[in-house]
Coordinates of C-alpha atoms and ligand atoms in Angstrom, one line a residue:
M1 CA -9.2 -8.7 13.9
T2 CA -9.7 -6.4 10.9
A3 CA -7.2 -5.4 8.0
L4 CA -8.0 -2.6 5.9
I5 CA -6.0 -2.4 2.6
T6 CA -6.4 0.5 0.0
G7 CA -6.2 -0.2 -3.7
S8 CA -6.7 -4.0 -3.0
A9 CA -8.7 -5.0 -6.0
R10 CA -5.6 -6.5 -7.8
G11 CA -1.8 -6.6 -7.7
I12 CA 0.1 -6.3 -4.4
G13 CA -2.9 -5.1 -2.5
A14 CA -4.8 -8.3 -3.6
A15 CA -1.7 -10.6 -2.6
I16 CA -1.7 -8.9 0.8
A17 CA -5.7 -9.1 1.2
L18 CA -5.4 -13.0 0.5
R19 CA -2.4 -13.5 2.9
L20 CA -3.7 -11.4 5.7
A21 CA -6.8 -13.5 5.2
K22 CA -4.9 -16.5 5.7
D23 CA -3.5 -15.1 8.9
G24 CA -7.1 -14.8 10.1
F25 CA -8.1 -11.3 9.6
D26 CA -11.3 -10.3 8.2
I27 CA -11.0 -7.8 5.2
A28 CA -11.8 -4.7 4.5
F29 CA -11.0 -4.2 0.8
N30 CA -10.7 -0.9 -0.7
D31 CA -10.5 0.5 -4.4
I32 CA -11.5 3.6 -6.4
S33 CA -14.2 1.8 -8.6
E34 CA -16.3 -1.2 -8.4
K35 CA -15.3 -2.1 -12.0
M36 CA -11.8 -3.4 -10.5
F37 CA -13.5 -6.2 -8.7
E38 CA -15.7 -7.3 -11.6
N39 CA -13.4 -9.3 -13.4
N40 CA -11.8 -10.7 -10.4
D41 CA -12.3 -13.5 -8.0
I42 CA -10.4 -11.8 -5.1
L43 CA -13.4 -11.5 -2.9
D44 CA -14.3 -15.0 -3.2
K45 CA -11.2 -16.3 -2.6
V46 CA -10.8 -14.5 0.7
R47 CA -14.5 -15.4 1.7
A48 CA -13.5 -19.1 1.0
L49 CA -10.8 -18.9 3.9
G50 CA -13.6 -18.4 6.2
V51 CA -13.1 -14.8 7.3
Q52 CA -15.4 -11.7 6.6
A53 CA -14.8 -9.6 3.5
E54 CA -16.5 -6.2 2.3
V55 CA -15.6 -3.8 -0.5
F56 CA -15.5 0.0 0.6
L57 CA -15.1 2.3 -2.4
A58 CA -13.2 5.4 -1.9
D59 CA -10.8 7.8 -3.8
V60 CA -8.1 7.7 -1.0
S61 CA -6.7 11.0 -2.3
K62 CA -9.9 12.7 -0.9
Y63 CA -10.1 13.2 2.8
D64 CA -13.8 13.4 3.1
Q65 CA -14.2 9.8 1.1
C66 CA -11.6 8.2 3.4
E67 CA -13.3 9.6 6.3
N68 CA -16.5 8.0 5.2
M69 CA -15.0 4.6 4.5
V70 CA -13.1 4.6 8.1
K71 CA -16.6 5.2 9.6
A72 CA -18.3 2.6 7.6
V73 CA -15.4 -0.1 8.1
K74 CA -15.3 0.8 12.0
E75 CA -19.4 0.0 12.0
R76 CA -19.1 -3.0 9.8
F77 CA -16.5 -4.7 11.6
G78 CA -15.7 -2.9 15.0
T79 CA -12.0 -2.7 14.9
I80 CA -9.4 -1.7 12.8
D81 CA -6.3 -3.7 13.6
V82 CA -4.2 -3.3 10.5
L83 CA -4.0 -0.5 7.7
V84 CA -2.2 -1.0 4.8
N85 CA -1.6 2.2 2.8
N86 CA -1.1 0.4 -0.9
A87 CA -3.2 2.5 -3.3
G88 CA -0.7 4.0 -5.7
I89 CA -0.3 4.9 -9.3
T90 CA 2.4 6.3 -11.9
R91 CA 2.4 9.0 -14.4
D92 CA 6.0 8.6 -15.6
N93 CA 7.9 11.1 -17.8
L94 CA 11.3 12.9 -17.7
M95 CA 10.9 15.9 -15.5
A96 CA 11.5 18.3 -18.7
K97 CA 8.4 16.7 -20.0
M98 CA 6.5 16.1 -17.1
D99 CA 3.2 18.7 -16.7
E100 CA 2.0 20.1 -13.3
A101 CA -1.2 17.9 -13.5
M102 CA 1.0 14.6 -13.7
Y103 CA 2.9 15.7 -10.8
D104 CA 0.0 16.8 -8.6
L105 CA -2.0 13.7 -9.2
V106 CA 0.6 11.2 -8.4
I107 CA 1.2 13.2 -4.9
A108 CA -2.4 13.4 -4.3
V109 CA -3.2 9.7 -4.8
N110 CA 0.1 8.4 -3.3
Q111 CA 1.0 10.8 -0.7
K112 CA -2.0 12.8 0.4
S113 CA -3.8 9.3 0.7
V114 CA -1.3 8.1 3.2
F115 CA -1.7 11.4 5.3
N116 CA -5.9 10.9 5.2
M117 CA -5.7 7.3 6.1
M118 CA -3.1 7.4 8.8
K119 CA -4.8 10.4 10.5
L120 CA -8.2 8.9 10.3
V121 CA -7.2 5.1 11.5
C122 CA -4.9 6.4 14.0
G123 CA -7.8 7.9 16.0
V124 CA -9.4 4.6 15.7
M125 CA -6.4 2.6 16.7
S126 CA -5.2 5.2 19.8
R127 CA -8.7 4.3 21.4
Q128 CA -7.9 0.6 20.9
K129 CA -4.4 0.9 22.3
H130 CA -2.8 -1.1 19.3
G131 CA -2.5 -1.4 15.7
H132 CA 0.0 -1.9 13.0
I133 CA 0.2 0.6 9.7
I134 CA 2.2 -0.7 6.8
N135 CA 2.9 1.7 4.1
L136 CA 4.0 0.9 0.6
A137 CA 7.2 3.0 -0.3
S138 CA 9.3 2.0 -3.2
V139 CA 13.0 1.8 -4.0
T140 CA 12.3 4.7 -6.3
G141 CA 11.9 6.7 -3.0
L142 CA 14.9 5.5 -1.7
Y143 CA 17.5 5.7 -4.8
G144 CA 15.5 8.0 -7.2
N145 CA 14.7 6.7 -10.8
A146 CA 14.9 8.8 -13.9
G147 CA 11.3 9.5 -15.3
Q148 CA 9.7 9.2 -12.2
V149 CA 10.2 12.6 -10.0
N150 CA 6.6 12.8 -9.2
Y151 CA 6.3 8.9 -8.2
A152 CA 9.8 9.5 -6.3
A153 CA 8.7 12.4 -4.3
S154 CA 5.5 10.8 -3.3
K155 CA 7.3 7.5 -2.1
A156 CA 10.2 9.3 -0.4
A157 CA 7.6 11.2 1.7
I158 CA 6.0 8.3 2.6
I159 CA 8.9 7.2 4.4
G160 CA 9.4 10.6 6.4
M161 CA 5.7 10.1 7.2
T162 CA 6.2 6.6 8.6
K163 CA 9.0 7.5 10.8
T164 CA 7.1 10.6 12.1
V165 CA 4.0 8.6 12.8
A166 CA 5.9 5.9 14.6
K167 CA 7.3 8.6 16.7
E168 CA 4.1 10.1 17.5
Y169 CA 1.9 7.2 18.3
G170 CA 4.5 4.6 19.5
K171 CA 3.4 5.4 23.0
R172 CA -0.3 4.3 22.0
G173 CA 0.8 0.7 21.0
I174 CA 0.6 1.5 17.3
T175 CA 3.3 0.4 15.0
C176 CA 4.1 2.2 11.7
N177 CA 6.5 0.7 9.1
A178 CA 7.2 1.0 5.5
V179 CA 8.1 -1.9 3.0
A180 CA 9.9 -0.6 -0.3
P181 CA 9.5 -3.1 -3.0
G182 CA 11.7 -3.1 -6.1
F183 CA 10.7 -4.5 -9.5
I184 CA 7.4 -6.7 -8.8
H185 CA 5.2 -8.5 -11.5
T186 CA 1.8 -6.4 -11.6
P187 CA -0.2 -4.4 -14.1
M188 CA 1.6 -1.5 -12.8
T189 CA 5.0 -2.7 -14.1
D190 CA 3.7 -4.6 -17.2
A191 CA 3.3 -1.3 -18.4
L192 CA 6.9 -0.7 -18.6
T193 CA 8.9 -0.8 -22.0
D194 CA 11.0 -4.1 -22.5
E195 CA 13.9 -1.8 -22.5
Q196 CA 13.1 -0.5 -19.0
K197 CA 12.4 -4.0 -17.8
Q198 CA 15.9 -5.3 -18.9
K199 CA 17.5 -2.5 -17.4
M200 CA 16.0 -3.3 -13.9
L201 CA 16.7 -7.0 -14.1
D202 CA 20.5 -6.1 -14.8
L203 CA 20.6 -4.3 -11.6
I204 CA 19.1 -7.3 -9.4
A205 CA 21.1 -9.3 -7.4
M206 CA 18.6 -12.3 -7.6
K207 CA 18.0 -11.7 -11.7
R208 CA 14.3 -12.0 -11.3
Y209 CA 11.3 -10.0 -10.6
G210 CA 9.7 -10.3 -7.4
E211 CA 6.1 -11.6 -7.0
P212 CA 3.1 -9.9 -5.2
E213 CA 3.3 -12.9 -2.8
E214 CA 6.8 -11.9 -1.6
I215 CA 5.6 -8.4 -0.7
A216 CA 2.8 -9.8 1.2
G217 CA 4.8 -12.2 3.3
V218 CA 6.7 -9.1 4.9
V219 CA 3.3 -7.3 5.3
S220 CA 2.0 -10.2 7.1
F221 CA 5.2 -10.3 9.5
L222 CA 4.7 -6.6 10.1
A223 CA 1.1 -7.0 10.6
S224 CA 1.7 -9.7 13.5
E225 CA 2.9 -9.8 16.9
D226 CA 6.1 -11.1 15.7
S227 CA 7.1 -7.5 14.9
S228 CA 5.3 -5.9 17.9
Y229 CA 9.0 -4.2 18.8
V230 CA 9.5 -2.9 15.4
T231 CA 8.3 0.5 14.1
G232 CA 9.7 3.4 12.1
Q233 CA 11.6 0.9 9.7
V234 CA 11.6 0.8 5.9
I235 CA 12.2 -3.0 4.7
E236 CA 13.7 -3.3 1.2
I237 CA 12.0 -6.2 -0.8
S238 CA 13.9 -5.8 -4.0
G239 CA 15.9 -9.1 -4.5
G240 CA 19.1 -7.1 -4.0
L241 CA 18.6 -4.2 -6.2
A242 CA 21.0 -2.1 -4.2
M243 CA 22.9 -2.7 -0.9
Ligands
NAP1 P1 -2.0 -1.6 -9.2 O1 -1.7 -3.1 -9.5 O2 -1.9 -0.4 -10.2 O3 -2.8 -1.6 -8.3 C1 -3.0 -0.5 -7.4 C2 -4.6 -0.3 -6.9 O4 -4.8 0.7 -6.5 C3 -5.4 -0.2 -8.2 O5 -6.6 -1.4 -8.3 C4 -5.7 1.0 -8.4 O6 -6.9 1.2 -9.3 C5 -6.0 1.4 -7.0 N1 -6.1 2.8 -6.8 C6 -5.6 3.8 -7.7 N2 -5.8 4.9 -7.4 C7 -6.7 4.9 -6.3 C8 -7.2 5.8 -5.4 N3 -7.1 7.1 -5.5 N4 -8.0 5.3 -4.5 C9 -8.2 4.0 -4.2 N5 -7.5 3.0 -5.1 C10 -6.9 3.4 -6.0 O7 -0.4 -1.4 -8.5 P2 0.7 -2.3 -7.8 O8 1.9 -2.6 -8.5 O9 -0.1 -3.5 -7.1 O10 1.1 -1.4 -6.6 C11 0.6 -1.2 -5.3 C12 1.6 -0.4 -4.3 O11 2.8 -1.1 -4.4 C13 1.6 1.1 -5.0 O12 1.5 1.6 -3.8 C14 2.9 1.1 -5.6 O13 3.4 2.4 -5.9 C15 3.7 0.2 -4.6 N6 5.0 -0.4 -5.5 C16 4.8 -1.4 -6.5 C17 6.0 -1.7 -7.3 C18 5.7 -2.7 -8.2 O14 6.7 -3.1 -8.8 N7 4.6 -3.2 -8.7 C19 7.3 -1.5 -6.8 C20 7.2 -0.6 -5.8 C21 6.2 -0.2 -5.2 P3 -7.0 1.9 -10.7 O15 -6.4 0.7 -11.4 O16 -8.3 2.1 -11.0 O17 -6.2 3.1 -10.8

């Protein structure tokens, strides 16, 4: 059984890779650049668990690069049983100060990539007659967040795409779900100001940030047969940020 995880050199993607390896999956890592794996022992950690692991470099916002990657993963591992669309970026600013390039880039990397990967991998999974797709949305896609109109658009779109693919591919044995993390400790959120971090903390019922492993645990459930009748759902993982 093979899991392909985009943007998995670090952060939440790396935690998901480690968790799915513990669950027994061979891991197809993806990231945009080799550099991301250089000062990082994630590949060794995964291989130490006795599963196969390879890196497939691709910019997931580019359809042709996704096509080559999916073909290479299929050739190397034979099947793609789980796809986790995790790669994502932020380019935050208030809308009045956000230029068109910042908007377009976030949409391309966060949203178009999910179309690219789901379209290609659903072909493989349809022939297998099974598969689980898990998309990384965000609480920002559910509730909005000042300074993130581009990111909110991309993550809200992912929720609509998740439900649509669940409807189109349910009869082919493919489940498609999303997780919507809140504020999780990663390089992405380390970049926020102390004021932004405190504001978030004030809203969280559990009064702490989440850890990447707490996202990985829910993804593990959605990648397992324990969730075989769960599809088209969005699971919020935010310590009770909003209820
Ligand atoms: P992260 O630490 O920045 O990791 C994302 C990874 O994706 C990075 O290694 C990044 O490489 C890679 N990537 C970026 N653009 C790519 C592309 N075009 N093709 C392939 N890989 C690419 O982010 P994270 O915090 O773990 O977030 C993971 C996912 O969870 C994202 O979709 C994010 O939106 C979502 N999420 C995170 C939080 C949070 O609190 N952290 C909350 C809600 C949702 P580079 O560094 O080279 O760009």
